[in-house]
C-alpha positions as a printed NumPy array, in Angstrom:
array([[-11.48 ,  26.375, -16.387],
       [-11.988,  23.122, -18.291],
       [-12.352,  21.127, -15.066],
       [-14.719,  23.696, -13.553],
       [-16.923,  23.5  , -16.63 ],
       [-17.02 ,  19.724, -16.581],
       [-17.847,  19.619, -12.885],
       [-20.793,  21.91 , -13.478],
       [-22.168,  19.291, -15.879],
       [-22.426,  16.769, -13.011],
       [-26.084,  16.673, -11.976],
       [-25.649,  14.812,  -8.674],
       [-25.117,  17.458,  -5.975],
       [-23.125,  15.164,  -3.693],
       [-20.939,  13.971,  -6.551],
       [-20.354,  17.52 ,  -7.681],
       [-19.416,  18.603,  -4.162],
       [-16.896,  15.759,  -3.806],
       [-15.466,  16.507,  -7.242],
       [-14.998,  20.147,  -6.304],
       [-13.024,  19.061,  -3.246],
       [-10.754,  16.919,  -5.412],
       [-10.168,  19.726,  -7.915],
       [ -9.37 ,  22.139,  -5.075],
       [ -6.908,  19.62 ,  -3.569],
       [ -8.901,  19.009,  -0.408],
       [ -8.724,  15.583,   1.223],
       [-11.866,  13.531,   0.743],
       [-13.226,  11.261,   3.452],
       [-13.535,   7.506,   3.167],
       [-17.314,   7.925,   2.951],
       [-16.924,  10.395,   0.08 ],
       [-14.542,   8.019,  -1.681],
       [-17.155,   5.27 ,  -1.379],
       [-19.772,   7.566,  -2.877],
       [-17.452,   8.269,  -5.797],
       [-16.717,   4.575,  -6.227],
       [-20.401,   3.641,  -6.289],
       [-21.904,   6.604,  -8.135],
       [-19.358,   8.312, -10.363],
       [-19.143,   7.286, -13.992],
       [-15.891,   5.978, -15.382],
       [-15.496,   9.259, -17.279],
       [-15.837,  11.372, -14.116],
       [-13.366,   9.138, -12.26 ],
       [-10.992,   9.41 , -15.19 ],
       [-11.277,  13.199, -15.134],
       [-10.661,  13.481, -11.397],
       [ -7.851,  10.944, -11.152],
       [ -6.136,  12.403, -14.186],
       [ -6.35 ,  15.862, -12.642],
       [ -4.624,  14.626,  -9.473],
       [ -2.048,  12.681, -11.468],
       [ -1.175,  15.628, -13.69 ],
       [ -1.02 ,  18.042, -10.761],
       [  1.6  ,  15.772,  -9.194],
       [  3.516,  14.646, -12.265],
       [  2.24 ,  16.347, -15.403],
       [  2.696,  13.88 , -18.248],
       [  5.781,  12.329, -16.668],
       [  5.58 ,   8.531, -16.538],
       [  8.294,   6.55 , -14.833],
       [ 10.011,   3.204, -15.271],
       [ 13.128,   1.543, -13.935],
       [ 15.749,  -0.821, -15.292],
       [ 15.453,  -3.772, -12.927],
       [ 15.617,  -7.516, -12.461],
       [ 13.904,  -9.88 , -10.049],
       [ 15.611, -12.625,  -8.088],
       [ 13.175, -15.229,  -6.761],
       [ 15.236, -17.526,  -4.515],
       [ 12.475, -20.099,  -4.036],
       [  8.816, -20.802,  -4.664],
       [  8.723, -23.289,  -1.777],
       [  6.453, -21.851,   0.883],
       [  5.115, -22.886,   4.26 ],
       [  1.852, -21.043,   3.604],
       [ -1.082, -22.093,   1.439],
       [ -2.728, -18.837,   0.427],
       [ -5.816, -19.575,  -1.622],
       [ -5.11 , -16.883,  -4.22 ],
       [ -1.531, -17.991,  -4.855],
       [ -0.492, -19.836,  -8.015],
       [  3.206, -19.604,  -7.202],
       [  3.871, -21.515,  -3.995],
       [  5.011, -25.141,  -3.957],
       [  5.978, -27.699,  -1.317],
       [  9.339, -29.417,  -0.988],
       [  9.511, -32.293,  -3.438],
       [  7.109, -30.803,  -5.984],
       [  8.57 , -31.185,  -9.478],
       [  7.843, -27.526, -10.246],
       [  9.517, -26.23 ,  -7.068],
       [ 12.88 , -24.483,  -7.027],
       [ 15.274, -23.44 ,  -4.308],
       [ 18.365, -21.501,  -5.371],
       [ 21.687, -21.741,  -3.647],
       [ 23.892, -18.68 ,  -3.25 ],
       [ 25.861, -19.933,  -6.235],
       [ 22.67 , -20.111,  -8.303],
       [ 21.873, -16.538,  -7.333],
       [ 25.404, -15.437,  -8.142],
       [ 25.085, -16.899, -11.642],
       [ 21.793, -15.063, -12.206],
       [ 23.299, -11.763, -11.137],
       [ 26.473, -12.3  , -13.156],
       [ 24.624, -11.632, -16.421],
       [ 23.76 ,  -8.123, -15.191],
       [ 26.869,  -7.364, -13.19 ],
       [ 28.154,  -4.74 , -15.597],
       [ 24.794,  -3.555, -16.896],
       [ 23.104,  -0.262, -16.079],
       [ 20.168,  -1.713, -14.147],
       [ 19.238,   0.365, -11.107],
       [ 17.463,  -2.181,  -8.929],
       [ 17.552,  -5.822,  -7.909],
       [ 14.189,  -6.935,  -6.512],
       [ 14.317, -10.045,  -4.302],
       [ 11.117, -11.85 ,  -3.271],
       [ 10.051, -15.463,  -3.014],
       [  8.232, -18.023,  -0.968],
       [  8.658, -18.473,   2.776],
       [ 10.963, -21.484,   2.784],
       [ 10.901, -23.405,   6.091],
       [ 14.7  , -23.598,   6.252],
       [ 15.495, -19.974,   5.447],
       [ 17.013, -17.783,   8.152],
       [ 17.721, -14.114,   8.529],
       [ 21.412, -14.959,   8.122],
       [ 20.707, -16.486,   4.698],
       [ 18.827, -13.341,   3.677],
       [ 21.835, -11.311,   4.799],
       [ 24.104, -13.534,   2.695],
       [ 21.936, -12.842,  -0.368],
       [ 22.163,  -9.109,   0.292],
       [ 25.93 ,  -9.216,   0.76 ],
       [ 26.368, -11.26 ,  -2.417],
       [ 24.386,  -8.77 ,  -4.497],
       [ 26.169,  -5.825,  -2.906],
       [ 29.602,  -7.368,  -3.564],
       [ 28.789,  -7.901,  -7.224],
       [ 26.855,  -4.656,  -7.828],
       [ 27.992,  -2.116,  -5.22 ],
       [ 25.783,   0.73 ,  -6.466],
       [ 22.546,  -1.122,  -7.18 ],
       [ 19.456,  -0.519,  -5.03 ],
       [ 18.333,  -3.749,  -3.342],
       [ 14.588,  -3.922,  -2.746],
       [ 14.049,  -7.197,  -0.975],
       [ 11.78 ,  -9.455,   1.062],
       [  8.099,  -8.947,   1.707],
       [  6.89 ,  -8.32 ,   5.234],
       [  5.674, -11.932,   5.266],
       [  9.176, -13.252,   4.541],
       [ 10.71 , -10.885,   7.086],
       [  8.155, -11.822,   9.739],
       [  9.104, -15.499,   9.454],
       [ 12.886, -15.138,   9.602],
       [ 12.877, -12.472,  12.321],
       [ 10.605, -14.582,  14.531],
       [ 12.87 , -17.544,  13.9  ],
       [ 15.956, -15.511,  14.796],
       [ 14.506, -14.364,  18.15 ],
       [ 15.551, -10.817,  17.25 ],
       [ 13.316,  -7.856,  17.867],
       [ 11.656,  -6.47 ,  14.757],
       [ 13.761,  -3.319,  14.826],
       [ 17.012,  -5.207,  15.37 ],
       [ 16.198,  -7.672,  12.598],
       [ 15.437,  -4.91 ,  10.113],
       [ 18.586,  -3.025,  11.125],
       [ 20.598,  -6.219,  10.623],
       [ 19.234,  -6.556,   7.083],
       [ 19.765,  -2.853,   6.387],
       [ 23.379,  -3.071,   7.555],
       [ 23.902,  -5.972,   5.151],
       [ 22.588,  -4.097,   2.124],
       [ 18.787,  -3.872,   2.258],
       [ 17.661,  -0.532,   0.799],
       [ 13.86 ,  -0.776,   0.676],
       [ 10.967,  -3.19 ,   1.066],
       [  8.558,  -4.277,  -1.677],
       [  4.853,  -3.963,  -0.986],
       [  3.825,  -7.594,  -1.301],
       [  1.949,  -9.56 ,   1.312],
       [ -0.488,  -6.78 ,   2.204],
       [ -3.294,  -8.519,   0.279],
       [ -6.415,  -7.056,   1.951],
       [ -6.23 ,  -5.821,   5.523],
       [ -9.782,  -6.935,   6.315],
       [ -9.508,  -9.54 ,   9.091],
       [-12.336, -11.779,   7.892],
       [-11.101, -11.965,   4.309],
       [ -7.525, -12.478,   5.439],
       [ -8.617, -15.403,   7.604],
       [-10.316, -16.921,   4.572],
       [ -7.57 , -16.477,   1.992],
       [ -4.308, -16.561,   4.011],
       [ -5.113, -17.478,   7.604],
       [ -1.688, -18.474,   8.892],
       [  0.687, -15.827,   7.628],
       [  1.489, -12.399,   9.069],
       [ -1.644, -10.51 ,  10.043],
       [ -2.509,  -7.113,   8.612],
       [ -1.46 ,  -5.55 ,  11.925],
       [  1.912,  -7.298,  11.72 ],
       [  2.372,  -6.253,   8.078],
       [  1.742,  -2.637,   9.002],
       [  4.001,  -2.907,  12.054],
       [  6.881,  -4.213,   9.94 ],
       [  6.566,  -1.407,   7.409],
       [  6.061,   1.217,  10.124],
       [  9.22 ,   0.047,  11.876],
       [ 11.139,  -0.024,   8.601],
       [ 10.129,   3.562,   7.893],
       [ 11.317,   4.731,  11.312],
       [ 14.838,   3.384,  10.686],
       [ 15.171,   4.786,   7.188],
       [ 13.954,   1.872,   5.07 ],
       [ 11.241,   3.103,   2.672],
       [  8.781,   0.726,   1.055],
       [  5.951,   0.217,  -1.362],
       [  2.443,  -0.949,  -0.461],
       [ -0.017,  -3.099,  -2.391],
       [ -3.661,  -4.14 ,  -2.406],
       [ -4.817,  -7.427,  -3.885],
       [ -8.287,  -6.773,  -5.279],
       [-10.855,  -8.879,  -7.095],
       [-11.59 , -11.505,  -4.434],
       [-15.31 , -10.685,  -4.203],
       [-14.552,  -8.098,  -1.537],
       [-16.781,  -5.068,  -1.205],
       [-15.764,  -1.552,  -2.143],
       [-15.926,  -0.712,   1.554],
       [-13.255,  -3.322,   2.258],
       [-11.012,  -1.91 ,  -0.445],
       [-11.423,   1.578,   0.985],
       [-10.747,   0.391,   4.528],
       [ -7.477,  -1.001,   3.179],
       [ -6.634,   2.345,   1.592],
       [ -7.643,   4.153,   4.774],
       [ -5.075,   2.219,   6.836],
       [ -2.423,   3.038,   4.255],
       [ -3.267,   6.746,   4.239],
       [ -3.318,   6.909,   8.031],
       [  0.118,   5.304,   8.284],
       [  1.572,   7.481,   5.54 ],
       [  0.417,  10.561,   7.446],
       [  2.661,   9.432,  10.302],
       [  5.711,   7.881,   8.592],
       [  5.746,   9.234,   5.007],
       [  7.642,   6.055,   4.151],
       [  5.618,   4.646,   1.251],
       [  7.104,   5.426,  -2.161],
       [  4.308,   3.96 ,  -4.253],
       [  0.957,   2.216,  -4.071],
       [  0.397,  -0.779,  -6.347],
       [ -3.091,  -2.192,  -6.985],
       [ -2.642,  -5.893,  -7.772],
       [ -5.356,  -7.568,  -9.813],
       [ -6.215, -11.094,  -8.649],
       [ -5.468, -13.65 , -11.353],
       [ -7.609, -16.765, -11.181],
       [ -5.668, -19.549, -12.891],
       [ -3.961, -22.406, -11.063],
       [ -5.076, -21.589,  -7.536],
       [ -7.821, -22.414,  -5.04 ],
       [ -9.924, -19.422,  -6.068],
       [-10.03 , -20.23 ,  -9.766],
       [-13.821, -20.322,  -9.62 ],
       [-13.9  , -16.533,  -9.164],
       [-14.34 , -14.342, -12.204],
       [-11.515, -11.847, -12.584],
       [-12.337,  -8.158, -12.207],
       [-13.522,  -6.305, -15.303],
       [-11.466,  -3.639, -17.033],
       [-13.952,  -1.025, -15.823],
       [-13.473,  -2.199, -12.241],
       [ -9.708,  -2.156, -12.716],
       [ -9.734,   1.415, -13.982],
       [-12.117,   2.587, -11.257],
       [ -9.86 ,   1.025,  -8.635],
       [ -6.808,   2.828,  -9.983],
       [ -8.729,   6.095, -10.184],
       [-10.093,   5.889,  -6.651],
       [ -6.647,   4.969,  -5.34 ],
       [ -5.119,   8.043,  -6.974],
       [ -7.856,  10.353,  -5.694],
       [ -7.955,   8.98 ,  -2.149],
       [ -4.25 ,   8.432,  -1.434],
       [ -3.389,  12.11 ,  -1.472],
       [ -0.204,  11.586,   0.548],
       [  1.398,   8.931,  -1.659],
       [  3.223,  10.34 ,  -4.635],
       [  3.138,   7.418,  -7.035],
       [  0.574,   4.894,  -8.26 ],
       [  2.185,   1.978, -10.06 ],
       [  0.63 ,  -0.127, -12.812],
       [  2.612,  -3.352, -12.641],
       [  2.508,  -4.316, -16.298],
       [  3.575,  -7.926, -15.724],
       [  0.389,  -8.487, -13.735],
       [ -2.034,  -6.202, -15.578],
       [ -0.837,  -6.801, -19.116],
       [  0.537,  -4.125, -21.405],
       [ -2.773,  -2.851, -22.802],
       [ -4.465,  -2.385, -19.424],
       [ -1.321,  -0.828, -17.972],
       [ -1.383,   1.735, -20.745],
       [ -5.042,   2.524, -20.015],
       [ -4.325,   3.13 , -16.326],
       [ -2.02 ,   5.989, -17.307],
       [ -5.235,   7.952, -17.94 ],
       [ -6.756,   6.827, -14.625],
       [ -4.177,   7.924, -12.097],
       [ -1.085,   5.775, -12.523],
       [  2.264,   7.406, -13.282],
       [  4.605,   4.405, -13.099],
       [  4.723,   1.074, -14.965],
       [  7.575,  -0.627, -13.08 ],
       [ 10.428,  -1.735, -15.297],
       [ 12.263,  -3.857, -17.784],
       [ 12.278,  -6.929, -15.448],
       [ 14.318,  -8.94 , -18.   ],
       [ 12.219, -12.115, -17.921],
       [ 13.128, -12.579, -14.279],
       [  9.756, -13.148, -12.575],
       [  7.427, -16.156, -12.717],
       [  4.787, -15.099, -10.196],
       [  2.099, -13.941, -12.615],
       [  3.093, -16.254, -15.435],
       [  2.218, -19.127, -13.086],
       [ -1.148, -17.445, -12.443],
       [ -1.991, -17.544, -16.132],
       [ -0.961, -14.057, -17.249],
       [  0.456, -14.423, -20.724],
       [  2.783, -12.08 , -22.593],
       [  5.084, -12.58 , -25.544],
       [  7.766, -12.436, -22.852],
       [  8.093, -11.165, -19.301],
       [ 10.525,  -8.416, -20.133],
       [ 10.384,  -5.097, -21.894],
       [ 13.044,  -3.095, -23.617],
       [ 13.378,   0.597, -22.897],
       [ 12.097,   1.192, -26.396],
       [  8.968,  -0.903, -25.72 ],
       [  8.286,   0.908, -22.47 ],
       [  8.732,   4.238, -24.223],
       [  6.276,   3.182, -26.933],
       [  3.682,   2.136, -24.344],
       [  4.022,   5.409, -22.48 ],
       [  3.925,   7.564, -25.588],
       [  0.856,   5.689, -26.862],
       [ -0.915,   7.048, -23.766],
       [  0.266,  10.566, -24.699],
       [  2.737,  10.638, -21.829],
       [  6.461,  11.339, -21.526],
       [  8.793,   8.526, -20.479],
       [ 11.4  ,   9.025, -17.756],
       [ 13.837,   6.463, -16.447],
       [ 13.948,   6.634, -12.64 ],
       [ 15.771,   5.026,  -9.775],
       [ 14.131,   3.123,  -6.916],
       [ 13.413,   6.31 ,  -4.961],
       [ 11.923,   8.106,  -7.966],
       [ 14.891,  10.289,  -8.688],
       [ 14.869,  10.909, -12.433],
       [ 17.835,   9.414, -14.262],
       [ 16.965,  10.712, -17.689],
       [ 14.186,  11.603, -20.085],
       [ 13.749,   8.944, -22.755]])
C-alpha cells in the first residue's frame, strides 16, 4: 500500500508505468532502465531499489570473514585506470614465492575465515601450473576454506600460455582447489572504451566466454562493472544487459559488484571521480535491472565505509568482508581508511547504522550465523 501510494505521486506517466512494473516484479527493458536512470529522482530510485532489495533479502545484510592473497603486482598490461600494476624492477613491485604465500596464510591457518581470495597482476613468467601450486598450498593448509581465485584476465593469459583448451584449463584449476572466480577484469564491455583503457588484455567477449565456461563446469563467479570513466549511461546499461543475458542462460553469477573508478596514481587521474549521487543511482539501477542476480555487493574497501553504508538503502545487500588488511589495490589508487580491515563488530555497526541486520555468510551466500 505504501509503495502504491508513492507511485501515484509520480507525475511522469512513463516513469510511473516503469515503477509499477518494478513493484509488480516485472522485468524492465534496457530502454526503460535508461529512462529511469535519466529521469527518476534519487528518492524514486531509492524507493524502487529498496523495494527489490527487501523483497529478496528483507533487512538481511551479508559479510564474510576473508583474506586476500595478492601474489604479485607485476603486470604485462598497462591499463590506464590501474594504480596497482608495476613492471619488473620497479622498487614498489612485489612477486611472492610459494614460501611467501605460505607465511601469509600461516597466520590464518587455524582461524575461522571462510574464504581466501587470490588475485594479482598478470606476471609474464606465471603459468597455470604455478596457479595450481598456489591452490594446492592453500588447500593443504586450510582444507575447508573456499578459494576464490584469479580474474578472467589472469586465467586467459596462463591458459593461452599452456596451450590447453579453456574448459580443460578451468577443470585443471578446479581439480587443484579452485572453487569460484572473482568478478574482476570485466571493466566495461563496450569495445571502444575497452580499446582506450585496456587495449591489449582479454576482450569483453573473452571475459564472458571464460565465465560462461566456468559456470558450465560448476565454477560460480562474481561479475563487476568499473564505472566513472566518462562513459555514458547507455554504455553502463549495455554492460548490465550482457550480464543479465548470460545469467539467464547459466545462472552462475553469485553477485554483481559496481566498482567506482578511483583517480589517483594512474593515467586517468585527470578525470573527476563520480559523485555520491551518481554512485547511489548506479547501485539502484543495478539492483532494479539485474533481476536474475541475487546479490549486489558494496565493496567497502573501494567505496569507503560511509558510502557503503548508504548503498544499503539503494539496493546493495552485501559489504564483502573483514579482509584483514590484505589488499593494496585501492590503497594504491588513493582510497584512504584508518586501516584496510574491519572487525566483525565494525561490520555489524555499519550494517546496523543503516537499520539492517548483519549475517555472516560463506562464499556461496549460505548463512553461517546472525550477528
